[in-house]
mmCIF file of C-alpha atoms in Angstrom:
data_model
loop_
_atom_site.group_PDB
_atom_site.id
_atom_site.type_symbol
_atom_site.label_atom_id
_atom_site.label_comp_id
_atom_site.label_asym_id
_atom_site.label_seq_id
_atom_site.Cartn_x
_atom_site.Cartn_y
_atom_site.Cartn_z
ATOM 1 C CA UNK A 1 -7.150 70.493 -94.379
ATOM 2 C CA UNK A 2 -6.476 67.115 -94.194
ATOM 3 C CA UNK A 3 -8.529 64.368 -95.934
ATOM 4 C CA UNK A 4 -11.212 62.227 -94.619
ATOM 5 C CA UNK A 5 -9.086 58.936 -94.686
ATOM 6 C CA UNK A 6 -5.883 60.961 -92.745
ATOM 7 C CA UNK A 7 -8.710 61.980 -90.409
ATOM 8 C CA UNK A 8 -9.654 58.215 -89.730
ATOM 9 C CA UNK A 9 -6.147 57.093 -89.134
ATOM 10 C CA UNK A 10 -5.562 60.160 -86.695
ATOM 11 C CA UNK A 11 -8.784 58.850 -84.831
ATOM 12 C CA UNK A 12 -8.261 55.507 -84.474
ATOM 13 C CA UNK A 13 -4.768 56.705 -83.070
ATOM 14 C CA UNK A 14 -6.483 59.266 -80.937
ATOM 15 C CA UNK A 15 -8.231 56.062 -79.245
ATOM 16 C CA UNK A 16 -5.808 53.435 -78.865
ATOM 17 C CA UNK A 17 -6.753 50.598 -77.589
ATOM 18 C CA UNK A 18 -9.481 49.982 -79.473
ATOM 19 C CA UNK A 19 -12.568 47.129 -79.662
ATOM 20 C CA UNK A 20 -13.911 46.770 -83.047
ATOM 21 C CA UNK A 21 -17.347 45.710 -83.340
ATOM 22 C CA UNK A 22 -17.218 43.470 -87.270
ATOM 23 C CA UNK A 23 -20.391 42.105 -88.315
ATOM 24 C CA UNK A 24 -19.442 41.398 -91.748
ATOM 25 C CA UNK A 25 -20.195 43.973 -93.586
ATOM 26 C CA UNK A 26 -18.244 46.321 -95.526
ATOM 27 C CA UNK A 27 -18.101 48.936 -93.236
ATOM 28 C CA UNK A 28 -17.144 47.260 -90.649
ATOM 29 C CA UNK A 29 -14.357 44.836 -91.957
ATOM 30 C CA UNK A 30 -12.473 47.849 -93.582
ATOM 31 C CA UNK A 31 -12.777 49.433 -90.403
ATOM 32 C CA UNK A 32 -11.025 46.562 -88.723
ATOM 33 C CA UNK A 33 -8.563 46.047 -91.599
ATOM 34 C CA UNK A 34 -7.587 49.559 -91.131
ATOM 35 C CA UNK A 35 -7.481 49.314 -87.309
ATOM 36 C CA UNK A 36 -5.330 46.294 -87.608
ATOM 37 C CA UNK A 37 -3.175 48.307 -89.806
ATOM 38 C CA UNK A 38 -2.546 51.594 -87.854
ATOM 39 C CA UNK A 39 -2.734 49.769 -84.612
ATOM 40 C CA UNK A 40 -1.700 46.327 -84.966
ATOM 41 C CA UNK A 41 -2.825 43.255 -83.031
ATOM 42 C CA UNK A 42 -1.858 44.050 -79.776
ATOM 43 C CA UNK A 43 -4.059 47.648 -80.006
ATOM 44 C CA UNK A 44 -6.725 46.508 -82.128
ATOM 45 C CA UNK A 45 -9.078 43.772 -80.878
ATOM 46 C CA UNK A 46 -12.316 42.738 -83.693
ATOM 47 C CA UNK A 47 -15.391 41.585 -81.970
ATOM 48 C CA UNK A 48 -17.973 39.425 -83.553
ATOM 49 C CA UNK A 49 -21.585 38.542 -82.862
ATOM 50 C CA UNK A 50 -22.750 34.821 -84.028
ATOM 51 C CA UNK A 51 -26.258 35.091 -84.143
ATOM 52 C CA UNK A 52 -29.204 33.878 -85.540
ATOM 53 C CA UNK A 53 -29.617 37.225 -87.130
ATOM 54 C CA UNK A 54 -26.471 37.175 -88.815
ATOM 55 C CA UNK A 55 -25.630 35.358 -92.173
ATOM 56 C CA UNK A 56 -23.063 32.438 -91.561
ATOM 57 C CA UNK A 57 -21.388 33.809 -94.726
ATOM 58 C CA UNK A 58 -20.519 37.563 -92.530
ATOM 59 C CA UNK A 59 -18.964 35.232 -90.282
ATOM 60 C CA UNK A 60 -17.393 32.811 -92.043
ATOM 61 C CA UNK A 61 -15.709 36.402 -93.917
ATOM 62 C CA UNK A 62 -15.120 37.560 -90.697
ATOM 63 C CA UNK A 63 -13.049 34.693 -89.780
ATOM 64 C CA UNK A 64 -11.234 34.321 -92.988
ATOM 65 C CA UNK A 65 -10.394 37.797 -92.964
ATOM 66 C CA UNK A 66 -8.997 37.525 -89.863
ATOM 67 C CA UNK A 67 -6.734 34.583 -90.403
ATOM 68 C CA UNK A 68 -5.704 36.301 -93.827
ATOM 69 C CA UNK A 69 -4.557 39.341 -92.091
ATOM 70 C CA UNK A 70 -3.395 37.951 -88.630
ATOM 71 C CA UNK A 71 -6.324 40.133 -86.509
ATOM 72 C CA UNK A 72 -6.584 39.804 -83.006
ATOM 73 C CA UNK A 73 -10.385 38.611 -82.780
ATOM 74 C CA UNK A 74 -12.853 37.507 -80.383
ATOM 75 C CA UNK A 75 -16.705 35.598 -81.567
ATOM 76 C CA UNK A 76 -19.195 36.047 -78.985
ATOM 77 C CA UNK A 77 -22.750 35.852 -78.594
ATOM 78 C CA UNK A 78 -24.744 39.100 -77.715
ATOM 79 C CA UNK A 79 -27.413 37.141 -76.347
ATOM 80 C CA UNK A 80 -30.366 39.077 -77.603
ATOM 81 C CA UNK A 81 -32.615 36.085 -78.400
ATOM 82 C CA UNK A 82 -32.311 36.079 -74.650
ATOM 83 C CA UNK A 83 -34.000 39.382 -74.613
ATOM 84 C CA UNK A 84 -37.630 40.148 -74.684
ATOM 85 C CA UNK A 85 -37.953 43.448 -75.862
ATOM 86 C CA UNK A 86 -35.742 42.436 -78.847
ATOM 87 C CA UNK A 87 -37.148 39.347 -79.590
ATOM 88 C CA UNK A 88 -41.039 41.686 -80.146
ATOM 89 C CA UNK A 89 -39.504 42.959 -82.568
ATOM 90 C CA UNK A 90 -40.747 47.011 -81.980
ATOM 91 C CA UNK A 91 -39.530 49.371 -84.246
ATOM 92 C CA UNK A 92 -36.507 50.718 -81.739
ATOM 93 C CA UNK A 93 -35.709 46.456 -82.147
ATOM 94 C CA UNK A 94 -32.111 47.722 -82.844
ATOM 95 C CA UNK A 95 -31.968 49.481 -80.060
ATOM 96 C CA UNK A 96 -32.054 46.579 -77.947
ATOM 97 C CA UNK A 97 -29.780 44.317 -80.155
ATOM 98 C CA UNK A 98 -26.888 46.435 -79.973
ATOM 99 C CA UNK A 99 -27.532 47.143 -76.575
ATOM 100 C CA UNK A 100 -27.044 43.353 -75.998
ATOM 101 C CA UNK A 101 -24.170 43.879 -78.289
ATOM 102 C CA UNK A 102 -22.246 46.466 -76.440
ATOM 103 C CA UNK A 103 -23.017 44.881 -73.266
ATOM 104 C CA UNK A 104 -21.389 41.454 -74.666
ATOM 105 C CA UNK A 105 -18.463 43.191 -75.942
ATOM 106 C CA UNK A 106 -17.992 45.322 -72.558
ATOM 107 C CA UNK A 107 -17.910 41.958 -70.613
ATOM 108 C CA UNK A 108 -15.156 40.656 -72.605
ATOM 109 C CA UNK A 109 -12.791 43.600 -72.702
ATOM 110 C CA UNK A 110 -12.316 46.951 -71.716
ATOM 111 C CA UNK A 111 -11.786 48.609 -74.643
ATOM 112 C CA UNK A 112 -12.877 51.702 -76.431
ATOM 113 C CA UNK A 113 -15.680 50.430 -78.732
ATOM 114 C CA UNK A 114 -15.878 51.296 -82.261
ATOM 115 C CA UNK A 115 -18.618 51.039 -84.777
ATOM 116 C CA UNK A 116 -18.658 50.903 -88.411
ATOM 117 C CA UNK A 117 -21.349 53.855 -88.653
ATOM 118 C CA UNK A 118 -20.595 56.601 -91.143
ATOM 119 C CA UNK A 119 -21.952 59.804 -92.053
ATOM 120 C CA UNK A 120 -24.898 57.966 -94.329
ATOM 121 C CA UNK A 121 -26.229 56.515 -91.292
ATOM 122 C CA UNK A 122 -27.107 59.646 -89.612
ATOM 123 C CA UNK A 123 -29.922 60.307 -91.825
ATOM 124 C CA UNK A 124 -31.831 57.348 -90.586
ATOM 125 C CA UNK A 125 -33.658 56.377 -88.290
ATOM 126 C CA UNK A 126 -31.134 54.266 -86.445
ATOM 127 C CA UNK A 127 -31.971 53.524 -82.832
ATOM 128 C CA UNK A 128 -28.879 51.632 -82.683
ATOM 129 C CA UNK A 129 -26.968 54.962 -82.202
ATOM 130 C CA UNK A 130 -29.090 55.596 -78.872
ATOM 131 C CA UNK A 131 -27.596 52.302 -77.351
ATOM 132 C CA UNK A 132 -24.121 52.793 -78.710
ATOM 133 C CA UNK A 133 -24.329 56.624 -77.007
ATOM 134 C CA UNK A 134 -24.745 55.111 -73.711
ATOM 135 C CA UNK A 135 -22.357 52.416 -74.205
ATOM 136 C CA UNK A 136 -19.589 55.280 -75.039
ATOM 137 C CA UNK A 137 -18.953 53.994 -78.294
ATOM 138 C CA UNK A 138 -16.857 55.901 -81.109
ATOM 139 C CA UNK A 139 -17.896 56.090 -84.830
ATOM 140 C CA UNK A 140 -14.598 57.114 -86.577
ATOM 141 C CA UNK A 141 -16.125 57.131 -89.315
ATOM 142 C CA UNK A 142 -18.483 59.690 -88.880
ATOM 143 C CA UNK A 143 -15.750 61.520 -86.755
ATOM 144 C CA UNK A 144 -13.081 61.670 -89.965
ATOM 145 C CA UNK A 145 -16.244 62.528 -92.228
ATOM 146 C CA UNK A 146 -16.691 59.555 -94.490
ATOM 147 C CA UNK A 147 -19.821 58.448 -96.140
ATOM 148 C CA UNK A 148 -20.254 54.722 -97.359
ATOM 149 C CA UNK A 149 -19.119 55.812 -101.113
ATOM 150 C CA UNK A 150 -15.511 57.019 -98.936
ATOM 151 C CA UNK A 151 -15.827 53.771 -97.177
ATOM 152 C CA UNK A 152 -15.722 51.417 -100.152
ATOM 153 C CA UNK A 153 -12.752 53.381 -101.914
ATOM 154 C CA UNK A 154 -11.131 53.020 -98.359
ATOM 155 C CA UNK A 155 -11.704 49.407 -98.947
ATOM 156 C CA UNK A 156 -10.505 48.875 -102.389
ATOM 157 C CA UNK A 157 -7.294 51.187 -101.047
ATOM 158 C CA UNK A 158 -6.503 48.429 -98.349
ATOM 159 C CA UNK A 159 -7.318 45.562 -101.143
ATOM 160 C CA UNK A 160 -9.973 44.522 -99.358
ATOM 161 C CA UNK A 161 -11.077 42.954 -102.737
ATOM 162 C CA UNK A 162 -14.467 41.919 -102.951
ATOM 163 C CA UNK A 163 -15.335 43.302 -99.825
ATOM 164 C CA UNK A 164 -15.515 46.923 -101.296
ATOM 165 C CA UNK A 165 -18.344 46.109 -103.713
ATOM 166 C CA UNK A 166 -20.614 43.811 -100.838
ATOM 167 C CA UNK A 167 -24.081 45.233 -101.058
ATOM 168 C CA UNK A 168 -25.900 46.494 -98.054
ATOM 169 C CA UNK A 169 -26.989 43.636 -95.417
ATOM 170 C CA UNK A 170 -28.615 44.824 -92.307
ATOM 171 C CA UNK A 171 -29.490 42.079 -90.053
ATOM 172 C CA UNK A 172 -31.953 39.141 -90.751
ATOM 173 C CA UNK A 173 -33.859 40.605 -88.308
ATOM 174 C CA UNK A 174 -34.472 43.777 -90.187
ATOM 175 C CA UNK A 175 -36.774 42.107 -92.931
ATOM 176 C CA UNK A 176 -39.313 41.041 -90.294
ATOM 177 C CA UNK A 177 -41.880 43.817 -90.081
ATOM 178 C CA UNK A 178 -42.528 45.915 -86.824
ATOM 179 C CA UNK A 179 -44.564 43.999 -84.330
ATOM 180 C CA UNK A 180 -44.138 40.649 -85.673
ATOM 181 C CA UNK A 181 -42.180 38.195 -82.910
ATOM 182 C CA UNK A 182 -38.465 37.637 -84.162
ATOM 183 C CA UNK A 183 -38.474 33.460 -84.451
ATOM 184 C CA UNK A 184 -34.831 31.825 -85.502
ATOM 185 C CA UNK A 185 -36.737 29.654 -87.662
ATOM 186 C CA UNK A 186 -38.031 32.622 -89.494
ATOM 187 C CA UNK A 187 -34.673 34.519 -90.062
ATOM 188 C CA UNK A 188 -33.423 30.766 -91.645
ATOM 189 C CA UNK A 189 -36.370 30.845 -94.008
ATOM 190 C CA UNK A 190 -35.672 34.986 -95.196
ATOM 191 C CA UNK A 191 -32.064 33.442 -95.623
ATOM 192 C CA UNK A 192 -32.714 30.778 -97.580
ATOM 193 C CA UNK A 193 -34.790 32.543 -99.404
ATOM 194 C CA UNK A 194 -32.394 35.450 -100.485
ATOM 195 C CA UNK A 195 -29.925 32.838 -101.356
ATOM 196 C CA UNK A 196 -32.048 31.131 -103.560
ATOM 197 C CA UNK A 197 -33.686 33.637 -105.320
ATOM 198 C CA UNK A 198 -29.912 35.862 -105.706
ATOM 199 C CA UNK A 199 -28.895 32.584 -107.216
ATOM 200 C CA UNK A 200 -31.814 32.437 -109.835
ATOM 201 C CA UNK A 201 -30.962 35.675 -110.856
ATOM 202 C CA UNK A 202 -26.924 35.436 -110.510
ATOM 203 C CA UNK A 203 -27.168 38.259 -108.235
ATOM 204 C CA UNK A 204 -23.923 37.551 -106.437
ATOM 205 C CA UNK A 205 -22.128 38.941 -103.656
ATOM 206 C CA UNK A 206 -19.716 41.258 -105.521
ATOM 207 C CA UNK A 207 -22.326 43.837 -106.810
ATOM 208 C CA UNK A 208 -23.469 46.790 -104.506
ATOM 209 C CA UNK A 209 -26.359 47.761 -106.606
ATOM 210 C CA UNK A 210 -28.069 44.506 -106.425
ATOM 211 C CA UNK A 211 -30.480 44.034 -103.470
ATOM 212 C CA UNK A 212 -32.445 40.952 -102.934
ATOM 213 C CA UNK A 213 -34.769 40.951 -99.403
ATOM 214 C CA UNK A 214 -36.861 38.802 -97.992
ATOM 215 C CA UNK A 215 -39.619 40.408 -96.312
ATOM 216 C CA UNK A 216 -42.292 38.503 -93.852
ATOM 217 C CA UNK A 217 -45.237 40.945 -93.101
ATOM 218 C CA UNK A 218 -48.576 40.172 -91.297
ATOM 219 C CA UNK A 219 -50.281 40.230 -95.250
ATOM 220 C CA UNK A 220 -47.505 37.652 -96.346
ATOM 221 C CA UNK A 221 -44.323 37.022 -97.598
ATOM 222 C CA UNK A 222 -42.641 39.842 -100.356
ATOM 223 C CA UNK A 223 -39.359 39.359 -101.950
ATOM 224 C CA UNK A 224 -37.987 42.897 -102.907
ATOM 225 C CA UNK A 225 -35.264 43.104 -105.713
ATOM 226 C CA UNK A 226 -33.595 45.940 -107.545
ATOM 227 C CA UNK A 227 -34.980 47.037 -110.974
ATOM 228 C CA UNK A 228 -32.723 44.856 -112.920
ATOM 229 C CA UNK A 229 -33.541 41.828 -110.273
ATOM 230 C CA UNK A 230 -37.437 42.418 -110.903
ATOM 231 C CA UNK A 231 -37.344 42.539 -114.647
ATOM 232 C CA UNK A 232 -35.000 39.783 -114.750
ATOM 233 C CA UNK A 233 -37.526 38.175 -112.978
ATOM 234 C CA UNK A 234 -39.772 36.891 -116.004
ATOM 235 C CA UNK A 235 -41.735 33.730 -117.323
ATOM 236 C CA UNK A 236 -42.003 30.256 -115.722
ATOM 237 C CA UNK A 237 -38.628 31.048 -113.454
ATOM 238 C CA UNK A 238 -40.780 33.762 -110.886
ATOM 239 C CA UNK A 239 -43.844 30.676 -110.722
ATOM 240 C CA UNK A 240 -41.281 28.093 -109.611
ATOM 241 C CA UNK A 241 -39.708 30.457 -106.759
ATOM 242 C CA UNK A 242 -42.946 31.641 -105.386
ATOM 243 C CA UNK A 243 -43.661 27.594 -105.631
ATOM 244 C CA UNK A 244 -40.792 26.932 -103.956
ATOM 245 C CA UNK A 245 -40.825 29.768 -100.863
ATOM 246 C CA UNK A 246 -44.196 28.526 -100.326
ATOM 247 C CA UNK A 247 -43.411 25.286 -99.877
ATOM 248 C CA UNK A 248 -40.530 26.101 -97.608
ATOM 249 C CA UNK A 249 -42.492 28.570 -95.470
ATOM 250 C CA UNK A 250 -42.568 27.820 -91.819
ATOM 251 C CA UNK A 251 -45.489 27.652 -89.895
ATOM 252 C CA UNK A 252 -48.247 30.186 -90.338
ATOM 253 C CA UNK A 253 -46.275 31.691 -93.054
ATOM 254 C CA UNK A 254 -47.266 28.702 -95.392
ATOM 255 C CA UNK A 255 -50.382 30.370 -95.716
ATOM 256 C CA UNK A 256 -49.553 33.640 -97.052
ATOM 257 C CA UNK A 257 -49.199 35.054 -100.576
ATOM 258 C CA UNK A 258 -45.672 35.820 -101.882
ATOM 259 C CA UNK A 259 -45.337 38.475 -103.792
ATOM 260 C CA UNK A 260 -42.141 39.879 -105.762
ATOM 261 C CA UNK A 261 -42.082 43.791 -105.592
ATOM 262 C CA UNK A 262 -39.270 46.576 -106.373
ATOM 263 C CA UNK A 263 -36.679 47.245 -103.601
ATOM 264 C CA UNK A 264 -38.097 49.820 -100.908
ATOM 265 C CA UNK A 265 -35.461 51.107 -98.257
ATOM 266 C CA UNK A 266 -36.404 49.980 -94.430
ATOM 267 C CA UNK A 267 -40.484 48.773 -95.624
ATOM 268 C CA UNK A 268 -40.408 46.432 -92.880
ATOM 269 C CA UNK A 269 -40.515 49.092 -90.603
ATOM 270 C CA UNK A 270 -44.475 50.226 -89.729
ATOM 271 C CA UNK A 271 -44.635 53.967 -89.818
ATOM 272 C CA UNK A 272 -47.420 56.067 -88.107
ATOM 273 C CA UNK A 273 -49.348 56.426 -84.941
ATOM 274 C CA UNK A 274 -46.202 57.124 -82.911
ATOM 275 C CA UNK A 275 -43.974 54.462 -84.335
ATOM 276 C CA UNK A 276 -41.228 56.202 -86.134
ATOM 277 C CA UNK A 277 -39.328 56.321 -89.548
ATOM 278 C CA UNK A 278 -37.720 53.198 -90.805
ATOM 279 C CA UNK A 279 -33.872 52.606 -90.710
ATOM 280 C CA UNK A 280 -32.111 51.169 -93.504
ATOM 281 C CA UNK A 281 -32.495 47.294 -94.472
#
């Protein structure tokens, strides 16, 4: 039997021409890397969506990987802040975002699409999948059978460098809990936020098993780190951050507590009465 990274190659080829959807992350850019690779330019088109939502550092990587390794790529807006449903912010949210996504990238090519899902994924609640299902798009990932610990070797085997070790970053959107309206200004603030307190703690970019979120709930504002993060997080330094993200609070926000808590998968995500589970973020 062949392995899971043989597999991949023999799907991507089993497409063709193929449209890559990159947000930034590491699944995605070492799916594109190894697109570019097996495919080439011509074959292999990367699509990415500037958004509010999306941390001007996945682009900027997205960009620089591309002129590093000569990919064919196209920037586009998905135009979901265009979108009601999305901007509510219900808990199938994602569902609506990458159906403004798909949409976006069918307009610009014709393409296969391709995702960066992988078998981790499925055992989630991920209504992202629902849109990309009607949008006919591939996962070769979960086709060749690789989880995210497959897709980070992948990515250190294609010297995708720092890449390989990027912790998880869902969306900004993700960190704003079910119900509550999905405001640019808002998704600036989490971002800030995360930057600033990942620098206090020299939680950089390069360490998967760090994990710094900013979450804005309806009882306030609570910053979520890993256990190292947390007890890092000691003495005058946590008084001056919680000083300084409520002082840089927009709006209504200003008037809530901020709290620092430990790391809880998807707790933005309201669960009961009918809702649903939460995906990962």
């Amino acid at each position: 039997m062949s392995s899971p990274p043989i597999r991949l190659e023999a799907v991507l080829v089993e497409i063709g021409s193929v449209a890559v959807a990159v947000s930034g992350g590491v699944d995605s850019v070492t799916l594109a890397a190894l697109a570019h690779r097996v495919l080439g330019p011509d074959a292999a088109l990367m699509v990415h969506a500037a958004s509010p939502a999306v941390p001007a550092e996945a682009t900027a990587r997205v960009r620089a990987e591309a002129a590093r390794a000569g990919w064919s790529l196209r920037v586009i807006e998905a135009g979901e802040f265009s979108d009601p449903a999305y901007r509510a912010n219900p808990v199938n949210r994602c569902f609506f975002c990458k159906t403004n996504l798909y949409g976006a990238i069918a307009r610009v090519t014709d393409r296969t699409m391709a995702s960066g899902a992988n078998l981790d994924d499925l055992g989630e609640y991920r209504p992202g999948l629902d849109a990309a299902a009607e949008h006919g798009v591939r996962h070769p990932y979960v086709e060749a059978g690789l989880d995210k610990a497959a897709v980070r070797r992948l990515s250190r085997d294609l010297g995708l460098g720092a890449v390989a070790d990027l912790p998880s970053a869902p969306c900004l959107s993700s960190r704003v809990e079910t119900g509550i309206r999905i405001e640019p200004e808002v998704l600036a603030f989490i971002h800030a936020v995360e930057r600033r307190v990942g620098a206090a703690l020299g939680a950089g970019g390069g360490d998967a098993k760090r994990a710094v979120r900013c979450r804005v709930r309806a009882a306030g504002i609570v910053v979520e780190l890993d256990p190292t993060s947390l007890a890092a997080l000691d003495g005058p330094g946590r008084g001056e951050l919680e000083g300084w993200i409520a002082a840089q609070a927009p709006g209504r926000l200003a008037a809530g507590a901020v709290r620092f808590e430990p790391y809880r998968t998807g707790s933005a995500f309201l669960v009961g009465r009918g809702v649903g589970a939460g995906a990962s973020a």
